[in-house]
Amino acid sequence: MKTAILVLPALLVSAQMASADQIRVLNWQGYGTDITWSIAAFEEATGHTVVHEYFNSEQEMLTKLRTNPGAYDVVMINAAFTGQAATEGLITPIDTDALTHYADLTPSFAEDPKLSHEGQVVGVPWTWGLTSIAVSTAAFPELPTSLQTLWDPARQGRISIRDDAVEAVQLGALATGQDINQIDDLDRVREVLSELMPQVRTFWGSENDWNQYMAAGEFDVATYWSGSAARSIALGLPVAFVVPEEGAVGWLDSLSIPAGSTQSEAALAFIDWMLDPAFYTRWAEEGAPASANAAAMDALPADSFNREVLSDPEVVARVQFQSAISDETRESYLRLWQALKAAQ
């Protein structure tokens, strides 16, 4: 399995190497596309070279696309932002016929309207996952089934959530039985988050922060991402990822080709490489998010984290996937969050 990714049909390799190009990729650092062994194999197989540039937020990603037209050939975009990027003319339609693995994508992801603009595909679904809770198995011999464990007085000072306004508000929406994409009672969300604040030991900002706090025994339960939980478990941390009865926030990440790219053929080859089950199954050994490619998910061992947690239909049925939110709504969430932290 580990060597399969190094093999491409000879005609394909020779054709691609005859027109080798440099591909500039814009993504989060350490998020799949820049894995050393994969880049080396891709460059050897195709003759293309890959250069990365990184962003620290979706807003920074959009700014880089706006201010550097033609500078990038592949960009990773959370599907909730794909529509905005397309409307602003920052990304271009994609020839899905050029992607050999596109037919294997899970239909619900391939047909996601957030990834189309004016009837054309502008984002290729790549990975997905959940924002939910993870618990210390030492603190929870029996795993909790409800988000209300965050508000349990017995856990005061042993709770953490990420310092992110949208994520916090969507957590409050789940806790109050609301649609995360259409919150009708924001006052109720503010109320439950206000009640949660005294429970919080600290806010976490990165996966490394989270791991250090959990390893030090400072958290009983904290919000977390499914892909990060897979990596933390692989590192040997005594944690379990839980999708409670109230549900979880789902996110879908896609790969797009920025407007102005002059290397679209090479970019498509790179995107196809990222969809390949051979790439994904090796990445999954290191703690990857779930693949949007059904064939890739099916290729995982039955006891792998993503097969066990994210292939359960009952779990998936409880997930609310993020949709786009307006700048005004995002600003209102930020004001709410900042006020809560200031009052703590």
Short mmCIF file of N, CA and C in Angstrom, two decimals, residues 188-298:
data_model
loop_
_atom_site.label_atom_id
_atom_site.label_comp_id
_atom_site.label_asym_id
_atom_site.label_seq_id
_atom_site.Cartn_x
_atom_site.Cartn_y
_atom_site.Cartn_z
N ARG A 188 -30.27 33.06 23.57
CA ARG A 188 -30.17 31.79 24.30
C ARG A 188 -28.75 31.23 24.18
N VAL A 189 -28.15 31.36 23.01
CA VAL A 189 -26.76 30.93 22.83
C VAL A 189 -25.85 31.73 23.75
N ARG A 190 -26.04 33.04 23.80
CA ARG A 190 -25.24 33.89 24.68
C ARG A 190 -25.40 33.44 26.14
N GLU A 191 -26.60 33.09 26.52
CA GLU A 191 -26.88 32.68 27.90
C GLU A 191 -26.13 31.40 28.26
N VAL A 192 -26.19 30.38 27.39
CA VAL A 192 -25.54 29.12 27.74
C VAL A 192 -24.02 29.25 27.69
N LEU A 193 -23.51 30.07 26.79
CA LEU A 193 -22.07 30.28 26.75
C LEU A 193 -21.60 31.05 27.98
N SER A 194 -22.43 31.98 28.44
CA SER A 194 -22.10 32.71 29.67
C SER A 194 -22.03 31.76 30.86
N GLU A 195 -22.93 30.78 30.88
CA GLU A 195 -22.94 29.78 31.95
C GLU A 195 -21.74 28.84 31.84
N LEU A 196 -21.23 28.68 30.62
CA LEU A 196 -20.08 27.79 30.42
C LEU A 196 -18.76 28.43 30.85
N MET A 197 -18.66 29.75 30.76
CA MET A 197 -17.37 30.41 30.98
C MET A 197 -16.72 30.08 32.32
N PRO A 198 -17.46 30.02 33.44
CA PRO A 198 -16.80 29.68 34.71
C PRO A 198 -16.25 28.26 34.74
N GLN A 199 -16.70 27.42 33.83
CA GLN A 199 -16.23 26.04 33.77
C GLN A 199 -14.86 25.92 33.12
N VAL A 200 -14.51 26.92 32.30
CA VAL A 200 -13.35 26.83 31.41
C VAL A 200 -12.05 27.08 32.17
N ARG A 201 -11.13 26.13 32.03
CA ARG A 201 -9.80 26.31 32.62
C ARG A 201 -8.98 27.28 31.79
N THR A 202 -8.99 27.05 30.49
CA THR A 202 -8.28 27.93 29.56
C THR A 202 -8.85 27.69 28.17
N PHE A 203 -8.58 28.61 27.26
CA PHE A 203 -8.95 28.43 25.87
C PHE A 203 -7.75 27.89 25.12
N TRP A 204 -7.99 26.99 24.19
CA TRP A 204 -6.89 26.47 23.39
C TRP A 204 -6.93 27.09 22.00
N GLY A 205 -5.74 27.17 21.36
CA GLY A 205 -5.67 27.82 20.07
C GLY A 205 -5.09 26.98 18.97
N SER A 206 -4.39 25.88 19.33
CA SER A 206 -3.77 25.04 18.33
C SER A 206 -3.79 23.60 18.80
N GLU A 207 -3.57 22.70 17.85
CA GLU A 207 -3.53 21.28 18.19
C GLU A 207 -2.41 20.99 19.18
N ASN A 208 -1.28 21.65 19.01
CA ASN A 208 -0.15 21.45 19.92
C ASN A 208 -0.52 21.89 21.34
N ASP A 209 -1.21 23.05 21.44
CA ASP A 209 -1.68 23.51 22.76
C ASP A 209 -2.55 22.44 23.41
N TRP A 210 -3.50 21.96 22.64
CA TRP A 210 -4.47 20.99 23.14
C TRP A 210 -3.75 19.75 23.66
N ASN A 211 -2.82 19.24 22.87
CA ASN A 211 -2.10 18.03 23.26
C ASN A 211 -1.31 18.24 24.55
N GLN A 212 -0.67 19.40 24.66
CA GLN A 212 0.13 19.66 25.85
C GLN A 212 -0.75 19.74 27.10
N TYR A 213 -1.87 20.43 26.99
CA TYR A 213 -2.77 20.53 28.14
C TYR A 213 -3.33 19.15 28.53
N MET A 214 -3.75 18.38 27.53
CA MET A 214 -4.31 17.07 27.83
C MET A 214 -3.25 16.13 28.39
N ALA A 215 -2.05 16.19 27.84
CA ALA A 215 -0.97 15.33 28.34
C ALA A 215 -0.62 15.67 29.79
N ALA A 216 -0.77 16.94 30.15
CA ALA A 216 -0.48 17.38 31.51
C ALA A 216 -1.63 17.10 32.47
N GLY A 217 -2.70 16.54 31.96
CA GLY A 217 -3.84 16.19 32.81
C GLY A 217 -4.68 17.38 33.22
N GLU A 218 -4.64 18.47 32.44
CA GLU A 218 -5.38 19.68 32.83
C GLU A 218 -6.81 19.72 32.29
N PHE A 219 -7.14 18.85 31.34
CA PHE A 219 -8.49 18.82 30.78
C PHE A 219 -9.16 17.48 31.10
N ASP A 220 -10.44 17.56 31.42
CA ASP A 220 -11.28 16.36 31.44
C ASP A 220 -11.99 16.22 30.10
N VAL A 221 -12.47 17.35 29.58
CA VAL A 221 -13.20 17.35 28.32
C VAL A 221 -12.98 18.68 27.62
N ALA A 222 -12.81 18.63 26.31
CA ALA A 222 -12.57 19.85 25.54
C ALA A 222 -13.10 19.67 24.13
N THR A 223 -13.51 20.75 23.52
CA THR A 223 -13.86 20.69 22.11
C THR A 223 -12.61 20.30 21.31
N TYR A 224 -12.83 19.66 20.18
CA TYR A 224 -11.68 19.23 19.38
C TYR A 224 -12.14 18.85 17.99
N TRP A 225 -11.17 18.75 17.09
CA TRP A 225 -11.44 18.35 15.72
C TRP A 225 -11.18 16.85 15.56
N SER A 226 -11.96 16.19 14.73
CA SER A 226 -11.82 14.74 14.58
C SER A 226 -10.45 14.34 14.05
N GLY A 227 -9.95 15.05 13.04
CA GLY A 227 -8.63 14.71 12.51
C GLY A 227 -7.54 14.88 13.54
N SER A 228 -7.65 15.94 14.34
CA SER A 228 -6.67 16.17 15.40
C SER A 228 -6.77 15.08 16.46
N ALA A 229 -8.00 14.66 16.77
CA ALA A 229 -8.18 13.59 17.75
C ALA A 229 -7.51 12.31 17.27
N ALA A 230 -7.63 12.03 15.97
CA ALA A 230 -6.97 10.84 15.42
C ALA A 230 -5.47 10.91 15.64
N ARG A 231 -4.88 12.09 15.40
CA ARG A 231 -3.43 12.25 15.60
C ARG A 231 -3.06 12.16 17.08
N SER A 232 -3.88 12.75 17.95
CA SER A 232 -3.59 12.70 19.39
C SER A 232 -3.64 11.27 19.91
N ILE A 233 -4.61 10.52 19.44
CA ILE A 233 -4.70 9.11 19.84
C ILE A 233 -3.50 8.34 19.32
N ALA A 234 -3.10 8.64 18.07
CA ALA A 234 -1.92 7.98 17.49
C ALA A 234 -0.66 8.28 18.27
N LEU A 235 -0.61 9.47 18.89
CA LEU A 235 0.54 9.84 19.72
C LEU A 235 0.54 9.13 21.06
N GLY A 236 -0.56 8.47 21.39
CA GLY A 236 -0.65 7.74 22.64
C GLY A 236 -1.36 8.47 23.76
N LEU A 237 -1.96 9.63 23.46
CA LEU A 237 -2.69 10.33 24.50
C LEU A 237 -3.95 9.55 24.87
N PRO A 238 -4.29 9.48 26.16
CA PRO A 238 -5.45 8.70 26.60
C PRO A 238 -6.75 9.48 26.42
N VAL A 239 -7.17 9.63 25.18
CA VAL A 239 -8.37 10.42 24.89
C VAL A 239 -9.30 9.62 23.99
N ALA A 240 -10.56 10.02 24.01
CA ALA A 240 -11.58 9.43 23.14
C ALA A 240 -12.39 10.56 22.54
N PHE A 241 -12.72 10.43 21.28
CA PHE A 241 -13.52 11.43 20.57
C PHE A 241 -14.98 11.02 20.65
N VAL A 242 -15.83 11.98 21.00
CA VAL A 242 -17.25 11.70 21.24
C VAL A 242 -18.11 12.58 20.35
N VAL A 243 -19.10 11.98 19.70
CA VAL A 243 -20.12 12.73 18.98
C VAL A 243 -21.40 12.61 19.80
N PRO A 244 -21.75 13.64 20.57
CA PRO A 244 -22.86 13.54 21.51
C PRO A 244 -24.22 13.52 20.83
N GLU A 245 -25.24 13.29 21.62
CA GLU A 245 -26.60 13.17 21.08
C GLU A 245 -27.08 14.47 20.45
N GLU A 246 -26.53 15.60 20.88
CA GLU A 246 -26.92 16.89 20.29
C GLU A 246 -26.32 17.10 18.90
N GLY A 247 -25.31 16.29 18.57
CA GLY A 247 -24.69 16.40 17.25
C GLY A 247 -23.33 17.05 17.30
N ALA A 248 -22.79 17.35 16.12
CA ALA A 248 -21.47 17.96 15.99
C ALA A 248 -21.48 18.87 14.77
N VAL A 249 -20.48 19.75 14.74
CA VAL A 249 -20.32 20.66 13.60
C VAL A 249 -19.46 19.96 12.56
N GLY A 250 -19.98 19.87 11.34
CA GLY A 250 -19.23 19.24 10.26
C GLY A 250 -18.61 20.28 9.35
N TRP A 251 -17.43 19.99 8.83
CA TRP A 251 -16.79 20.88 7.88
C TRP A 251 -16.26 20.06 6.71
N LEU A 252 -16.24 20.70 5.55
CA LEU A 252 -15.77 20.07 4.32
C LEU A 252 -14.72 20.97 3.70
N ASP A 253 -13.55 20.42 3.43
CA ASP A 253 -12.48 21.17 2.79
C ASP A 253 -12.34 20.73 1.34
N SER A 254 -12.08 21.69 0.47
CA SER A 254 -12.00 21.40 -0.96
C SER A 254 -10.73 21.98 -1.55
N LEU A 255 -10.40 21.53 -2.72
CA LEU A 255 -9.24 22.04 -3.46
C LEU A 255 -9.74 22.76 -4.71
N SER A 256 -9.24 23.96 -4.93
CA SER A 256 -9.66 24.78 -6.06
C SER A 256 -8.45 25.27 -6.83
N ILE A 257 -8.70 25.76 -8.03
CA ILE A 257 -7.65 26.36 -8.85
C ILE A 257 -7.88 27.87 -8.89
N PRO A 258 -6.96 28.66 -8.36
CA PRO A 258 -7.15 30.11 -8.35
C PRO A 258 -7.21 30.70 -9.76
N ALA A 259 -8.00 31.74 -9.89
CA ALA A 259 -8.03 32.48 -11.15
C ALA A 259 -6.64 33.03 -11.43
N GLY A 260 -6.25 32.99 -12.68
CA GLY A 260 -4.94 33.51 -13.06
C GLY A 260 -3.86 32.46 -13.09
N SER A 261 -4.15 31.23 -12.60
CA SER A 261 -3.14 30.18 -12.67
C SER A 261 -2.83 29.85 -14.12
N THR A 262 -1.55 29.70 -14.43
CA THR A 262 -1.14 29.32 -15.77
C THR A 262 -0.71 27.85 -15.84
N GLN A 263 -0.94 27.14 -14.72
CA GLN A 263 -0.50 25.75 -14.64
C GLN A 263 -1.69 24.84 -14.32
N SER A 264 -2.79 25.03 -15.02
CA SER A 264 -4.01 24.31 -14.66
C SER A 264 -3.88 22.80 -14.84
N GLU A 265 -3.18 22.35 -15.88
CA GLU A 265 -3.03 20.91 -16.09
C GLU A 265 -2.22 20.29 -14.96
N ALA A 266 -1.13 20.93 -14.59
CA ALA A 266 -0.32 20.42 -13.49
C ALA A 266 -1.10 20.50 -12.18
N ALA A 267 -1.89 21.56 -12.01
CA ALA A 267 -2.71 21.70 -10.81
C ALA A 267 -3.72 20.57 -10.71
N LEU A 268 -4.34 20.22 -11.83
CA LEU A 268 -5.30 19.11 -11.83
C LEU A 268 -4.62 17.79 -11.49
N ALA A 269 -3.40 17.60 -11.99
CA ALA A 269 -2.65 16.39 -11.65
C ALA A 269 -2.39 16.32 -10.15
N PHE A 270 -2.07 17.45 -9.55
CA PHE A 270 -1.79 17.48 -8.11
C PHE A 270 -3.07 17.22 -7.32
N ILE A 271 -4.19 17.83 -7.73
CA ILE A 271 -5.45 17.59 -7.03
C ILE A 271 -5.83 16.11 -7.12
N ASP A 272 -5.65 15.52 -8.29
CA ASP A 272 -5.97 14.10 -8.45
C ASP A 272 -5.10 13.24 -7.55
N TRP A 273 -3.84 13.63 -7.39
CA TRP A 273 -2.92 12.92 -6.49
C TRP A 273 -3.43 12.96 -5.06
N MET A 274 -3.97 14.11 -4.66
CA MET A 274 -4.49 14.26 -3.31
C MET A 274 -5.76 13.43 -3.05
N LEU A 275 -6.46 13.08 -4.13
CA LEU A 275 -7.67 12.26 -4.01
C LEU A 275 -7.37 10.76 -4.00
N ASP A 276 -6.18 10.40 -4.41
CA ASP A 276 -5.81 9.00 -4.61
C ASP A 276 -5.90 8.21 -3.30
N PRO A 277 -6.63 7.07 -3.30
CA PRO A 277 -6.68 6.25 -2.08
C PRO A 277 -5.31 5.83 -1.58
N ALA A 278 -4.35 5.63 -2.50
CA ALA A 278 -3.00 5.23 -2.06
C ALA A 278 -2.33 6.32 -1.24
N PHE A 279 -2.53 7.58 -1.65
CA PHE A 279 -2.02 8.68 -0.84
C PHE A 279 -2.76 8.72 0.49
N TYR A 280 -4.08 8.65 0.44
CA TYR A 280 -4.87 8.86 1.65
C TYR A 280 -4.62 7.80 2.71
N THR A 281 -4.57 6.54 2.31
CA THR A 281 -4.41 5.49 3.32
C THR A 281 -3.08 5.62 4.06
N ARG A 282 -2.05 6.09 3.36
CA ARG A 282 -0.78 6.29 4.07
C ARG A 282 -0.88 7.53 4.97
N TRP A 283 -1.50 8.59 4.48
CA TRP A 283 -1.69 9.78 5.31
C TRP A 283 -2.50 9.44 6.55
N ALA A 284 -3.51 8.59 6.41
CA ALA A 284 -4.37 8.23 7.53
C ALA A 284 -3.59 7.55 8.64
N GLU A 285 -2.51 6.87 8.29
CA GLU A 285 -1.68 6.25 9.32
C GLU A 285 -1.05 7.30 10.23
N GLU A 286 -0.93 8.52 9.72
CA GLU A 286 -0.32 9.61 10.49
C GLU A 286 -1.36 10.49 11.16
N GLY A 287 -2.66 10.18 10.96
CA GLY A 287 -3.73 10.95 11.58
C GLY A 287 -4.33 11.96 10.65
N ALA A 288 -5.03 11.51 9.63
CA ALA A 288 -5.64 12.39 8.64
C ALA A 288 -7.11 12.62 8.96
N PRO A 289 -7.69 13.70 8.44
CA PRO A 289 -9.14 13.82 8.51
C PRO A 289 -9.77 12.80 7.57
N ALA A 290 -11.09 12.73 7.54
CA ALA A 290 -11.75 11.77 6.65
C ALA A 290 -11.63 12.23 5.21
N SER A 291 -11.57 11.27 4.30
CA SER A 291 -11.49 11.58 2.88
C SER A 291 -12.89 11.72 2.29
N ALA A 292 -13.03 12.65 1.33
CA ALA A 292 -14.29 12.77 0.59
C ALA A 292 -14.39 11.69 -0.48
N ASN A 293 -13.33 10.94 -0.68
CA ASN A 293 -13.30 9.85 -1.65
C ASN A 293 -13.77 8.57 -0.96
N ALA A 294 -14.93 8.07 -1.36
CA ALA A 294 -15.49 6.87 -0.73
C ALA A 294 -14.56 5.68 -0.90
N ALA A 295 -13.89 5.57 -2.04
CA ALA A 295 -12.97 4.46 -2.26
C ALA A 295 -11.79 4.53 -1.29
N ALA A 296 -11.35 5.74 -0.99
CA ALA A 296 -10.26 5.91 -0.04
C ALA A 296 -10.68 5.50 1.37
N MET A 297 -11.87 5.90 1.76
CA MET A 297 -12.37 5.51 3.08
C MET A 297 -12.54 4.00 3.18
N ASP A 298 -13.03 3.38 2.11
CA ASP A 298 -13.23 1.93 2.11
C ASP A 298 -11.90 1.17 2.18
#
